[in-house]
Every structure is written in structure tokens, then in C-alpha cells.
PDB file of C-alpha atoms in Angstrom:
ATOM      1  CA  UNK H   1      -5.236 -39.048  11.289  1.00 49.00           C
ATOM      2  CA  UNK H   2      -8.168 -36.732  10.700  1.00 61.00           C
ATOM      3  CA  UNK H   3      -8.226 -33.865   8.208  1.00 50.00           C
ATOM      4  CA  UNK H   4      -8.282 -31.462  11.131  1.00 54.00           C
ATOM      5  CA  UNK H   5      -5.072 -32.749  12.649  1.00 68.00           C
ATOM      6  CA  UNK H   6      -3.329 -32.746   9.270  1.00 87.00           C
ATOM      7  CA  UNK H   7      -4.421 -29.324   8.034  1.00 92.00           C
ATOM      8  CA  UNK H   8      -4.529 -27.049  11.096  1.00 95.00           C
ATOM      9  CA  UNK H   9      -1.041 -27.308  12.691  1.00 95.00           C
ATOM     10  CA  UNK H  10       0.812 -26.295   9.500  1.00 96.00           C
ATOM     11  CA  UNK H  11      -1.084 -22.991   9.548  1.00 97.00           C
ATOM     12  CA  UNK H  12      -0.098 -22.481  13.176  1.00 97.00           C
ATOM     13  CA  UNK H  13       3.504 -23.236  12.265  1.00 98.00           C
ATOM     14  CA  UNK H  14       3.412 -20.619   9.486  1.00 98.00           C
ATOM     15  CA  UNK H  15       2.068 -18.053  11.960  1.00 98.00           C
ATOM     16  CA  UNK H  16       4.768 -18.934  14.491  1.00 98.00           C
ATOM     17  CA  UNK H  17       7.551 -18.688  11.915  1.00 98.00           C
ATOM     18  CA  UNK H  18       6.080 -15.408  10.664  1.00 98.00           C
ATOM     19  CA  UNK H  19       5.963 -14.008  14.203  1.00 98.00           C
ATOM     20  CA  UNK H  20       9.572 -15.024  14.800  1.00 98.00           C
ATOM     21  CA  UNK H  21      10.671 -13.415  11.531  1.00 98.00           C
ATOM     22  CA  UNK H  22       8.815 -10.223  12.419  1.00 97.00           C
ATOM     23  CA  UNK H  23      10.442 -10.205  15.842  1.00 96.00           C
ATOM     24  CA  UNK H  24      13.898 -10.657  14.350  1.00 96.00           C
ATOM     25  CA  UNK H  25      13.684  -8.298  11.384  1.00 96.00           C
ATOM     26  CA  UNK H  26      10.989  -5.675  12.063  1.00 93.00           C
ATOM     27  CA  UNK H  27      12.249  -4.220  15.314  1.00 86.00           C
ATOM     28  CA  UNK H  28       9.915  -1.513  16.599  1.00 88.00           C
ATOM     29  CA  UNK H  29       7.858  -1.652  13.384  1.00 90.00           C
ATOM     30  CA  UNK H  30       6.440  -5.043  14.373  1.00 94.00           C
ATOM     31  CA  UNK H  31       2.947  -3.564  14.790  1.00 92.00           C
ATOM     32  CA  UNK H  32       2.934  -3.000  11.041  1.00 93.00           C
ATOM     33  CA  UNK H  33       3.998  -6.530  10.161  1.00 96.00           C
ATOM     34  CA  UNK H  34       2.029  -8.704  12.613  1.00 97.00           C
ATOM     35  CA  UNK H  35      -1.262  -7.962  10.753  1.00 97.00           C
ATOM     36  CA  UNK H  36       0.454  -8.869   7.477  1.00 98.00           C
ATOM     37  CA  UNK H  37       1.391 -12.258   8.934  1.00 98.00           C
ATOM     38  CA  UNK H  38      -2.194 -12.681  10.168  1.00 98.00           C
ATOM     39  CA  UNK H  39      -3.623 -11.859   6.739  1.00 98.00           C
ATOM     40  CA  UNK H  40      -1.254 -14.283   5.041  1.00 98.00           C
ATOM     41  CA  UNK H  41      -2.156 -17.033   7.515  1.00 98.00           C
ATOM     42  CA  UNK H  42      -5.894 -16.485   6.998  1.00 98.00           C
ATOM     43  CA  UNK H  43      -5.504 -16.631   3.223  1.00 98.00           C
ATOM     44  CA  UNK H  44      -3.355 -19.733   3.544  1.00 97.00           C
ATOM     45  CA  UNK H  45      -6.031 -21.267   5.784  1.00 97.00           C
ATOM     46  CA  UNK H  46      -8.632 -20.897   3.046  1.00 95.00           C
ATOM     47  CA  UNK H  47      -6.286 -22.273   0.393  1.00 95.00           C
ATOM     48  CA  UNK H  48      -5.430 -25.334   2.485  1.00 94.00           C
ATOM     49  CA  UNK H  49      -8.962 -26.036   3.703  1.00 93.00           C
ATOM     50  CA  UNK H  50     -10.568 -25.619   0.301  1.00 91.00           C
ATOM     51  CA  UNK H  51      -7.929 -27.807  -1.316  1.00 92.00           C
ATOM     52  CA  UNK H  52      -8.968 -30.724   0.919  1.00 88.00           C
ATOM     53  CA  UNK H  53     -12.254 -31.030  -0.983  1.00 83.00           C
ATOM     54  CA  UNK H  54     -14.059 -32.226   2.143  1.00 82.00           C
ATOM     55  CA  UNK H  55     -17.192 -30.394   3.186  1.00 85.00           C
ATOM     56  CA  UNK H  56     -17.487 -32.088   6.567  1.00 89.00           C
ATOM     57  CA  UNK H  57     -15.923 -29.978   9.297  1.00 90.00           C
ATOM     58  CA  UNK H  58     -14.803 -27.150   7.019  1.00 92.00           C
ATOM     59  CA  UNK H  59     -15.995 -24.418   9.348  1.00 93.00           C
ATOM     60  CA  UNK H  60     -14.511 -26.146  12.394  1.00 93.00           C
ATOM     61  CA  UNK H  61     -11.144 -26.510  10.662  1.00 94.00           C
ATOM     62  CA  UNK H  62     -11.152 -22.853   9.592  1.00 95.00           C
ATOM     63  CA  UNK H  63     -12.093 -21.713  13.111  1.00 96.00           C
ATOM     64  CA  UNK H  64      -9.345 -23.880  14.618  1.00 96.00           C
ATOM     65  CA  UNK H  65      -6.759 -22.549  12.173  1.00 97.00           C
ATOM     66  CA  UNK H  66      -7.655 -18.875  12.513  1.00 97.00           C
ATOM     67  CA  UNK H  67      -8.179 -19.141  16.268  1.00 97.00           C
ATOM     68  CA  UNK H  68      -4.741 -20.660  16.714  1.00 97.00           C
ATOM     69  CA  UNK H  69      -3.203 -17.976  14.521  1.00 98.00           C
ATOM     70  CA  UNK H  70      -4.820 -15.252  16.631  1.00 98.00           C
ATOM     71  CA  UNK H  71      -3.547 -16.807  19.857  1.00 98.00           C
ATOM     72  CA  UNK H  72      -0.009 -17.232  18.490  1.00 98.00           C
ATOM     73  CA  UNK H  73       0.155 -13.706  17.098  1.00 98.00           C
ATOM     74  CA  UNK H  74      -1.439 -12.261  20.245  1.00 98.00           C
ATOM     75  CA  UNK H  75       1.233 -13.853  22.406  1.00 98.00           C
ATOM     76  CA  UNK H  76       3.923 -12.703  19.960  1.00 98.00           C
ATOM     77  CA  UNK H  77       2.573  -9.145  20.104  1.00 96.00           C
ATOM     78  CA  UNK H  78       2.682  -9.106  23.906  1.00 95.00           C
ATOM     79  CA  UNK H  79       6.250 -10.429  23.881  1.00 96.00           C
ATOM     80  CA  UNK H  80       7.320  -7.849  21.294  1.00 95.00           C
ATOM     81  CA  UNK H  81       5.660  -5.007  23.217  1.00 94.00           C
ATOM     82  CA  UNK H  82       7.650  -6.035  26.281  1.00 93.00           C
ATOM     83  CA  UNK H  83      10.845  -6.124  24.212  1.00 93.00           C
ATOM     84  CA  UNK H  84      10.098  -2.840  22.384  1.00 90.00           C
ATOM     85  CA  UNK H  85       8.048  -0.611  24.728  1.00 87.00           C
ATOM     86  CA  UNK H  86       8.742   2.456  22.562  1.00 84.00           C
ATOM     87  CA  UNK H  87       6.570   1.044  19.802  1.00 83.00           C
ATOM     88  CA  UNK H  88       3.427   1.763  21.813  1.00 79.00           C
ATOM     89  CA  UNK H  89       4.446   5.389  22.302  1.00 78.00           C
ATOM     90  CA  UNK H  90       4.589   5.808  18.540  1.00 73.00           C
ATOM     91  CA  UNK H  91       1.217   4.139  18.157  1.00 71.00           C
ATOM     92  CA  UNK H  92      -0.521   6.266  20.769  1.00 76.00           C
ATOM     93  CA  UNK H  93       0.921   9.611  19.697  1.00 68.00           C
TER      94      UNK H  93
END
């Protein structure tokens, strides 16, 4: 198993769990908390990737981790906007 396949999916899992927790607990304030989950996942990405002590493929692993986080949180945001349409009114006013 390559370093990429061992180190990238856990970051995606953290983002997914974070998005689910935001959806359950934040309600219409989810637009405040989704960026917090993204920031945590990016920081965790750097911690995990730098702890591997392998230079080869570092940038590719970071791009895969952060790219997956952005896709997961983007989908979560769309789902939460559909579930809480009033949150956009607050944002735009």
C-alpha cells in the first residue's frame, strides 16, 4: 500500500465526520463552521504528510488530501443549503 493510499483517506474521513457534525449541531449557522472544519483538515493534512518523512510525492499527497476535503465540504455545503435555505438570506443581507 502506497503512502498516498494510507495517508489521504483518513483526512477525507475527518472532513466527512466534521461535515456531519456541523450538519447535526450547527443548524443554520453551518456557514460559520464549515470553514473551521476545512481549516482543521488542512492543518491535519500538513501534520500527517510531514510526519511521513517521505519527500517523494509530498505535493501530490497534499493536493489529493486538500482537494478531497474541498469536494466533501462543497457537497456538504450544498446539502445544508438545501436543508436550511434561510441561511443564505442571512448571508446575503
